[in-house]
Amino acid sequence: MTKIILTGDRPTGKLHLGHYVGSLKNRIALQNEDDTEVFIMIADQQALTDNADNPGKVIENITEVALDYLAVGIDPKKTTIFIQSQIPQLAELYMYYMNLVSVSRLHRNPTVKQEINDKKFGESIPAGFFTYPVSQAADITAFKATHVPVGEDQKPMLEQTREIVRDFNRTYNKEVLVLPEIVLPPKNHARLVGIDGQGKMSKSLNNGIYLGDSEENIKAKIMKMYTDPNHIKIEDPGQVEGNVVFKYLDIFDTRVDEVAELKEHYSRGGLGDMKLKRRLNDVMQDYLRPIRERREEFAKDKAEVYRMLKAGSEKAEKVASATLDEVKDAMGINYFKK
Ligand code: TRP
């Protein structure tokens, strides 16, 4: 196996179109590559680091996220999908790695710093939240991942993981852990803008189109999309730049020449927002319908989804267990091993 991929999502909500173009599509491509093994982890423990008082939300979203995976075509026959909390070896690795990381190093992690600010923890930052980058290093190294496809915001986690890998191998004088590389999404797809045009699509901004959204819901969201606030009369010239409808047409409408013509017409004046939005609605409905239908199909048998997750978790545990054994060997703490 030349490439081992490990990536994951916190189960704190359903997945949206931004997840799809930014990461899920890429995972589907990866699972079909030769010599590539793909692990996808539902990071329920990481989600609990700031949801300790609301485990129900995390538990519920494990199946929602799994359904989103299946709906877009992540195939459990090719990809190992598993639940973080079901792999106790990850917690054990996390514990040993904690001794290789200083508190001041954790303080310098910019993503965690930002999150601490956003989440308004004040003086009560959960210790588990503060140290989750170390837990993430355990996730990645347990599978000897060579490549970790994630968003830009995860760069600090990968840097920290690489430091831990180097430290571990140096300290225990053995090349046990594998140095992982980050794989960022293609630039034009990295940050799908939300329907409000204010920032990237995100649950917290409430500007998303979800993979499971109904036809009416999708339509309502497209009709609300941010266009050009100064394009009041149809005859007025309109702005293409910053216009969310055009951003989406650029990504999802395969009739590139027609889209170029529409842009010209819009800039010149004489093309109304409604007409554009109706076109985008047709495009997006065609794009999302098969995903939604597959999702509904899988959702009919949640027990089957759980069986899939259990099988994936059993497989993941074997891999993590072998790594943990090597780690303990290197540290010299496999006391009872013959
Ligand atoms: N921190 C990641 C996120 O918020 C989720 C995650 C947990 C992850 N463990 C991981 C991603 C390991 C990649 C590898 O999206």
Tab-separated table of C-alpha atoms and ligand atoms in Angstrom:
chain	number	residue	atom	x	y	z
A	1	MET	CA	0.000	0.000	0.000
A	2	THR	CA	1.654	3.224	-1.065
A	3	LYS	CA	-0.839	5.681	0.356
A	4	ILE	CA	-2.800	5.537	3.579
A	5	ILE	CA	-5.449	8.178	3.993
A	6	LEU	CA	-7.017	9.132	7.299
A	7	THR	CA	-9.525	11.879	7.670
A	8	GLY	CA	-12.589	12.604	9.698
A	9	ASP	CA	-15.451	14.809	10.739
A	10	ARG	CA	-16.866	15.877	14.054
A	11	PRO	CA	-20.458	14.688	14.227
A	12	THR	CA	-22.022	17.966	15.321
A	13	GLY	CA	-24.398	18.408	12.384
A	14	LYS	CA	-25.379	17.118	8.978
A	15	LEU	CA	-23.002	17.667	6.092
A	16	HIS	CA	-23.622	20.349	3.475
A	17	LEU	CA	-22.610	21.210	-0.045
A	18	GLY	CA	-19.449	22.901	1.241
A	19	HIS	CA	-18.341	19.586	2.752
A	20	TYR	CA	-19.205	17.861	-0.492
A	21	VAL	CA	-17.163	20.020	-2.863
A	22	GLY	CA	-14.407	20.678	-0.312
A	23	SER	CA	-13.759	17.145	0.886
A	24	LEU	CA	-16.291	14.374	0.245
A	25	LYS	CA	-15.821	14.397	-3.542
A	26	ASN	CA	-12.116	14.046	-3.068
A	27	ARG	CA	-12.565	11.104	-0.701
A	28	ILE	CA	-14.629	9.295	-3.318
A	29	ALA	CA	-11.848	9.791	-5.853
A	30	LEU	CA	-9.288	8.514	-3.341
A	31	GLN	CA	-11.202	5.352	-2.502
A	32	ASN	CA	-11.071	4.419	-6.185
A	33	GLU	CA	-7.310	4.864	-6.531
A	34	ASP	CA	-5.102	1.802	-6.667
A	35	ASP	CA	-2.635	1.313	-3.831
A	36	THR	CA	-4.602	3.631	-1.581
A	37	GLU	CA	-6.288	2.660	1.643
A	38	VAL	CA	-8.842	5.099	3.012
A	39	PHE	CA	-10.001	5.434	6.627
A	40	ILE	CA	-12.745	7.878	7.530
A	41	MET	CA	-13.340	8.541	11.187
A	42	ILE	CA	-16.428	9.960	12.802
A	43	ALA	CA	-14.746	11.967	15.560
A	44	ASP	CA	-17.329	11.676	18.317
A	45	GLN	CA	-14.754	12.028	21.108
A	46	GLN	CA	-13.446	15.229	19.601
A	47	ALA	CA	-17.017	16.496	19.231
A	48	LEU	CA	-17.570	15.763	22.917
A	49	THR	CA	-14.656	18.000	23.936
A	50	ASP	CA	-17.003	20.964	23.641
A	51	ASN	CA	-20.328	19.135	23.904
A	52	ALA	CA	-19.846	17.178	27.113
A	53	ASP	CA	-23.219	18.347	28.417
A	54	ASN	CA	-25.003	17.451	25.203
A	55	PRO	CA	-23.944	13.969	24.150
A	56	GLY	CA	-27.334	13.406	22.493
A	57	LYS	CA	-26.445	15.869	19.770
A	58	VAL	CA	-23.211	14.031	19.027
A	59	ILE	CA	-24.775	10.576	19.138
A	60	GLU	CA	-27.608	11.582	16.822
A	61	ASN	CA	-25.261	13.126	14.310
A	62	ILE	CA	-23.106	10.013	14.034
A	63	THR	CA	-25.813	8.375	11.929
A	64	GLU	CA	-26.568	11.602	10.077
A	65	VAL	CA	-22.934	11.957	9.022
A	66	ALA	CA	-22.725	8.262	8.130
A	67	LEU	CA	-25.845	8.652	5.962
A	68	ASP	CA	-24.264	11.654	4.240
A	69	TYR	CA	-21.161	9.580	3.490
A	70	LEU	CA	-23.174	6.736	2.034
A	71	ALA	CA	-25.407	9.105	0.077
A	72	VAL	CA	-22.515	10.736	-1.767
A	73	GLY	CA	-20.994	7.395	-2.656
A	74	ILE	CA	-18.397	6.654	-0.029
A	75	ASP	CA	-18.417	2.897	-0.258
A	76	PRO	CA	-17.833	0.891	2.923
A	77	LYS	CA	-16.475	-1.945	0.789
A	78	LYS	CA	-13.619	0.316	-0.277
A	79	THR	CA	-13.338	2.722	2.639
A	80	THR	CA	-13.173	1.895	6.328
A	81	ILE	CA	-15.667	4.122	8.117
A	82	PHE	CA	-15.407	3.972	11.913
A	83	ILE	CA	-16.337	5.719	15.147
A	84	GLN	CA	-13.481	7.233	17.157
A	85	SER	CA	-14.774	6.281	20.624
A	86	GLN	CA	-14.923	2.622	19.672
A	87	ILE	CA	-11.153	2.450	19.240
A	88	PRO	CA	-9.741	2.603	22.794
A	89	GLN	CA	-6.165	2.395	21.452
A	90	LEU	CA	-6.544	5.991	20.251
A	91	ALA	CA	-7.051	7.220	23.796
A	92	GLU	CA	-4.031	5.272	24.960
A	93	LEU	CA	-1.771	6.727	22.265
A	94	TYR	CA	-3.120	10.175	23.111
A	95	MET	CA	-1.987	9.670	26.675
A	96	TYR	CA	1.604	8.800	25.747
A	97	TYR	CA	1.792	11.683	23.259
A	98	MET	CA	0.640	14.153	25.895
A	99	ASN	CA	4.025	13.743	27.567
A	100	LEU	CA	5.771	14.915	24.409
A	101	VAL	CA	3.833	18.185	24.124
A	102	SER	CA	4.244	21.270	26.261
A	103	VAL	CA	1.378	23.387	27.517
A	104	SER	CA	2.906	26.457	25.875
A	105	ARG	CA	3.031	24.621	22.536
A	106	LEU	CA	-0.672	23.881	22.865
A	107	HIS	CA	-1.325	27.538	23.644
A	108	ARG	CA	0.249	28.486	20.324
A	109	ASN	CA	-2.131	26.439	18.166
A	110	PRO	CA	-3.950	29.160	16.159
A	111	THR	CA	-7.030	27.094	15.293
A	112	VAL	CA	-7.613	26.109	18.905
A	113	LYS	CA	-6.998	29.717	19.969
A	114	GLN	CA	-9.615	30.917	17.488
A	115	GLU	CA	-12.101	28.259	18.576
A	116	ILE	CA	-11.603	29.089	22.241
A	117	ASN	CA	-12.441	32.664	21.390
A	118	ASP	CA	-15.468	31.813	19.259
A	119	LYS	CA	-16.880	29.384	21.798
A	120	LYS	CA	-16.568	31.886	24.628
A	121	PHE	CA	-15.206	29.425	27.178
A	122	GLY	CA	-13.792	32.276	29.249
A	123	GLU	CA	-11.827	30.834	32.160
A	124	SER	CA	-13.409	27.403	31.768
A	125	ILE	CA	-11.716	25.878	28.761
A	126	PRO	CA	-12.272	22.111	28.966
A	127	ALA	CA	-8.850	20.456	29.257
A	128	GLY	CA	-9.953	17.907	26.680
A	129	PHE	CA	-10.723	20.665	24.234
A	130	PHE	CA	-7.399	22.374	24.817
A	131	THR	CA	-5.515	19.159	24.117
A	132	TYR	CA	-7.563	17.782	21.232
A	133	PRO	CA	-4.729	18.405	18.716
A	134	VAL	CA	-2.805	15.681	20.565
A	135	SER	CA	-5.763	13.347	20.318
A	136	GLN	CA	-5.865	14.128	16.617
A	137	ALA	CA	-2.206	13.155	16.347
A	138	ALA	CA	-3.187	9.798	17.850
A	139	ASP	CA	-5.973	9.395	15.250
A	140	ILE	CA	-3.598	10.059	12.397
A	141	THR	CA	-0.605	8.056	13.588
A	142	ALA	CA	-2.588	5.022	14.754
A	143	PHE	CA	-3.335	4.283	11.109
A	144	LYS	CA	0.164	5.254	9.920
A	145	ALA	CA	-1.537	7.721	7.622
A	146	THR	CA	0.711	9.087	4.909
A	147	HIS	CA	-1.827	11.645	3.688
A	148	VAL	CA	-4.485	13.593	5.568
A	149	PRO	CA	-6.979	15.458	3.374
A	150	VAL	CA	-8.452	18.303	5.434
A	151	GLY	CA	-9.351	21.985	5.224
A	152	GLU	CA	-6.914	24.861	5.661
A	153	ASP	CA	-8.018	25.290	9.305
A	154	GLN	CA	-6.504	21.892	10.108
A	155	LYS	CA	-2.951	22.895	9.149
A	156	PRO	CA	-1.916	23.498	12.783
A	157	MET	CA	-3.143	20.014	13.742
A	158	LEU	CA	-0.991	18.439	11.061
A	159	GLU	CA	2.015	20.507	12.083
A	160	GLN	CA	1.583	19.398	15.651
A	161	THR	CA	1.157	15.778	14.580
A	162	ARG	CA	4.382	15.963	12.600
A	163	GLU	CA	6.198	17.337	15.619
A	164	ILE	CA	4.911	14.514	17.783
A	165	VAL	CA	5.958	11.929	15.207
A	166	ARG	CA	9.488	13.317	15.022
A	167	ASP	CA	9.710	13.620	18.797
A	168	PHE	CA	8.432	10.132	19.401
A	169	ASN	CA	10.733	8.468	16.891
A	170	ARG	CA	13.717	10.419	18.195
A	171	THR	CA	12.959	9.904	21.878
A	172	TYR	CA	12.367	6.176	21.591
A	173	ASN	CA	14.989	5.743	18.939
A	174	LYS	CA	12.852	3.868	16.458
A	175	GLU	CA	10.991	4.795	13.252
A	176	VAL	CA	7.634	3.614	14.525
A	177	LEU	CA	5.406	6.520	13.591
A	178	VAL	CA	4.856	7.752	10.052
A	179	LEU	CA	5.191	11.419	9.140
A	180	PRO	CA	1.862	12.428	7.560
A	181	GLU	CA	1.340	15.011	4.845
A	182	ILE	CA	-1.567	17.387	4.660
A	183	VAL	CA	-3.599	17.387	1.434
A	184	LEU	CA	-5.537	20.614	0.962
A	185	PRO	CA	-8.638	20.842	-1.257
A	186	PRO	CA	-8.279	22.454	-4.701
A	187	LYS	CA	-8.188	26.243	-4.305
A	188	ASN	CA	-11.387	27.039	-6.206
A	189	HIS	CA	-13.362	24.492	-4.197
A	190	ALA	CA	-11.737	24.970	-0.842
A	191	ARG	CA	-14.289	27.369	0.549
A	192	LEU	CA	-17.692	27.203	-1.000
A	193	VAL	CA	-19.382	30.461	-0.134
A	194	GLY	CA	-22.667	30.308	1.794
A	195	ILE	CA	-25.949	31.435	0.262
A	196	ASP	CA	-25.616	34.804	2.033
A	197	GLY	CA	-22.272	35.511	0.359
A	198	GLN	CA	-20.861	36.534	3.744
A	199	GLY	CA	-18.385	33.744	4.253
A	200	LYS	CA	-17.825	30.072	3.701
A	201	MET	CA	-20.758	27.758	4.039
A	202	SER	CA	-21.045	26.775	7.676
A	203	LYS	CA	-23.525	25.476	10.164
A	204	SER	CA	-22.864	28.300	12.605
A	205	LEU	CA	-23.572	30.976	9.988
A	206	ASN	CA	-26.782	29.221	9.004
A	207	ASN	CA	-26.039	29.766	5.316
A	208	GLY	CA	-25.827	26.194	4.092
A	209	ILE	CA	-27.531	23.909	1.629
A	210	TYR	CA	-27.546	20.443	3.178
A	211	LEU	CA	-27.088	17.164	1.324
A	212	GLY	CA	-30.390	15.953	2.722
A	213	ASP	CA	-32.384	19.161	2.047
A	214	SER	CA	-35.764	18.717	0.363
A	215	GLU	CA	-36.494	20.064	-3.085
A	216	GLU	CA	-38.567	22.939	-1.645
A	217	ASN	CA	-35.880	23.766	0.858
A	218	ILE	CA	-33.174	23.966	-1.778
A	219	LYS	CA	-35.378	26.171	-3.931
A	220	ALA	CA	-36.190	28.518	-1.052
A	221	LYS	CA	-32.487	28.867	-0.264
A	222	ILE	CA	-31.561	29.617	-3.860
A	223	MET	CA	-34.312	32.229	-4.095
A	224	LYS	CA	-32.786	33.919	-1.022
A	225	MET	CA	-29.250	33.849	-2.414
A	226	TYR	CA	-27.174	36.995	-2.327
A	227	THR	CA	-26.772	38.545	-5.797
A	228	ASP	CA	-26.058	42.223	-6.464
A	229	PRO	CA	-27.945	44.518	-4.107
A	230	ASN	CA	-27.658	47.384	-6.610
A	231	HIS	CA	-29.217	45.422	-9.448
A	232	ILE	CA	-32.710	46.696	-8.891
A	233	LYS	CA	-34.340	46.914	-12.292
A	234	ILE	CA	-33.813	44.192	-14.854
A	235	GLU	CA	-32.345	46.716	-17.309
A	236	ASP	CA	-29.683	47.809	-14.788
A	237	PRO	CA	-26.177	46.471	-15.305
A	238	GLY	CA	-25.414	43.833	-12.656
A	239	GLN	CA	-22.251	42.777	-10.825
A	240	VAL	CA	-21.010	39.275	-11.495
A	241	GLU	CA	-18.210	39.555	-8.972
A	242	GLY	CA	-19.332	38.571	-5.489
A	243	ASN	CA	-22.635	37.331	-6.885
A	244	VAL	CA	-23.323	33.996	-5.232
A	245	VAL	CA	-25.537	32.718	-8.038
A	246	PHE	CA	-22.680	33.064	-10.510
A	247	LYS	CA	-20.221	31.508	-8.079
A	248	TYR	CA	-22.434	28.437	-7.905
A	249	LEU	CA	-23.063	28.361	-11.655
A	250	ASP	CA	-19.288	28.397	-12.146
A	251	ILE	CA	-18.935	25.324	-9.973
A	252	PHE	CA	-22.068	23.327	-10.712
A	253	ASP	CA	-23.294	24.288	-14.194
A	254	THR	CA	-21.396	22.275	-16.772
A	255	ARG	CA	-22.624	24.425	-19.700
A	256	VAL	CA	-19.638	26.740	-19.380
A	257	ASP	CA	-20.243	28.700	-22.612
A	258	GLU	CA	-23.803	29.523	-21.674
A	259	VAL	CA	-22.696	30.663	-18.228
A	260	ALA	CA	-20.100	32.958	-19.838
A	261	GLU	CA	-22.839	34.436	-22.007
A	262	LEU	CA	-25.121	34.920	-19.019
A	263	LYS	CA	-22.369	36.781	-17.202
A	264	GLU	CA	-21.953	39.115	-20.119
A	265	HIS	CA	-25.690	39.696	-20.404
A	266	TYR	CA	-25.973	40.325	-16.675
A	267	SER	CA	-23.126	42.874	-16.699
A	268	ARG	CA	-24.658	44.638	-19.697
A	269	GLY	CA	-28.098	44.769	-18.082
A	270	GLY	CA	-31.366	43.194	-19.119
A	271	LEU	CA	-31.018	39.885	-17.291
A	272	GLY	CA	-33.067	39.466	-14.133
A	273	ASP	CA	-32.053	37.679	-10.945
A	274	MET	CA	-35.130	35.465	-11.058
A	275	LYS	CA	-34.204	34.011	-14.392
A	276	LEU	CA	-30.701	33.234	-13.176
A	277	LYS	CA	-31.937	31.728	-9.953
A	278	ARG	CA	-34.379	29.498	-11.796
A	279	ARG	CA	-31.526	28.198	-13.890
A	280	LEU	CA	-29.360	27.589	-10.827
A	281	ASN	CA	-32.286	25.887	-9.119
A	282	ASP	CA	-32.611	23.427	-12.020
A	283	VAL	CA	-28.882	22.738	-11.912
A	284	MET	CA	-28.785	22.241	-8.155
A	285	GLN	CA	-31.900	20.084	-8.052
A	286	ASP	CA	-30.372	17.750	-10.637
A	287	TYR	CA	-27.126	17.743	-8.685
A	288	LEU	CA	-28.617	17.044	-5.281
A	289	ARG	CA	-31.590	14.815	-6.158
A	290	PRO	CA	-29.637	11.558	-6.547
A	291	ILE	CA	-27.768	12.263	-3.306
A	292	ARG	CA	-30.978	12.948	-1.392
A	293	GLU	CA	-32.683	9.875	-2.822
A	294	ARG	CA	-29.800	7.628	-1.881
A	295	ARG	CA	-29.782	9.203	1.573
A	296	GLU	CA	-33.474	8.465	2.043
A	297	GLU	CA	-32.941	4.900	0.895
A	298	PHE	CA	-30.123	4.279	3.405
A	299	ALA	CA	-32.053	6.061	6.162
A	300	LYS	CA	-34.776	3.409	5.946
A	301	ASP	CA	-32.449	0.902	7.586
A	302	LYS	CA	-30.484	2.556	10.371
A	303	ALA	CA	-29.641	-0.851	11.846
A	304	GLU	CA	-27.738	-1.605	8.660
A	305	VAL	CA	-25.869	1.701	8.974
A	306	TYR	CA	-24.856	0.695	12.500
A	307	ARG	CA	-23.705	-2.737	11.299
A	308	MET	CA	-21.530	-1.008	8.712
A	309	LEU	CA	-20.045	1.285	11.373
A	310	LYS	CA	-19.414	-1.642	13.688
A	311	ALA	CA	-17.601	-3.635	11.010
A	312	GLY	CA	-15.525	-0.569	10.127
A	313	SER	CA	-14.692	0.052	13.760
A	314	GLU	CA	-13.602	-3.562	14.259
A	315	LYS	CA	-11.271	-3.301	11.317
A	316	ALA	CA	-9.916	0.057	12.503
A	317	GLU	CA	-9.302	-1.328	15.966
A	318	LYS	CA	-7.059	-4.074	14.592
A	319	VAL	CA	-4.903	-1.522	12.799
A	320	ALA	CA	-4.715	0.847	15.775
A	321	SER	CA	-3.934	-2.043	18.089
A	322	ALA	CA	-0.941	-3.132	15.990
A	323	THR	CA	0.432	0.419	16.065
A	324	LEU	CA	-0.100	0.740	19.805
A	325	ASP	CA	1.792	-2.485	20.304
A	326	GLU	CA	4.761	-1.134	18.331
A	327	VAL	CA	4.582	2.110	20.298
A	328	LYS	CA	4.688	0.272	23.612
A	329	ASP	CA	7.515	-1.928	22.368
A	330	ALA	CA	9.519	1.144	21.397
A	331	MET	CA	8.860	2.712	24.787
A	332	GLY	CA	9.776	-0.508	26.540
A	333	ILE	CA	6.507	-0.749	28.430
A	334	ASN	CA	5.151	-3.987	26.997
A	335	TYR	CA	6.024	-5.585	30.351
A	336	PHE	CA	4.207	-8.864	29.996
A	337	LYS	CA	4.944	-9.531	26.390
A	338	LYS	CA	6.932	-12.668	25.784
B	1	TRP	N1	-10.555	18.206	13.579
B	1	TRP	C1	-11.232	17.669	12.418
B	1	TRP	C2	-12.352	18.671	12.049
B	1	TRP	O1	-12.783	19.426	12.885
B	1	TRP	C3	-11.834	16.319	12.658
B	1	TRP	C4	-10.790	15.272	12.929
B	1	TRP	C5	-10.589	14.589	14.113
B	1	TRP	C6	-9.805	14.814	12.025
B	1	TRP	N2	-9.557	13.741	13.986
B	1	TRP	C7	-9.048	13.842	12.731
B	1	TRP	C8	-9.479	15.124	10.714
B	1	TRP	C9	-7.954	13.217	12.131
B	1	TRP	C10	-8.383	14.485	10.122
B	1	TRP	C11	-7.641	13.544	10.828
B	1	TRP	O2	-12.798	18.663	10.934
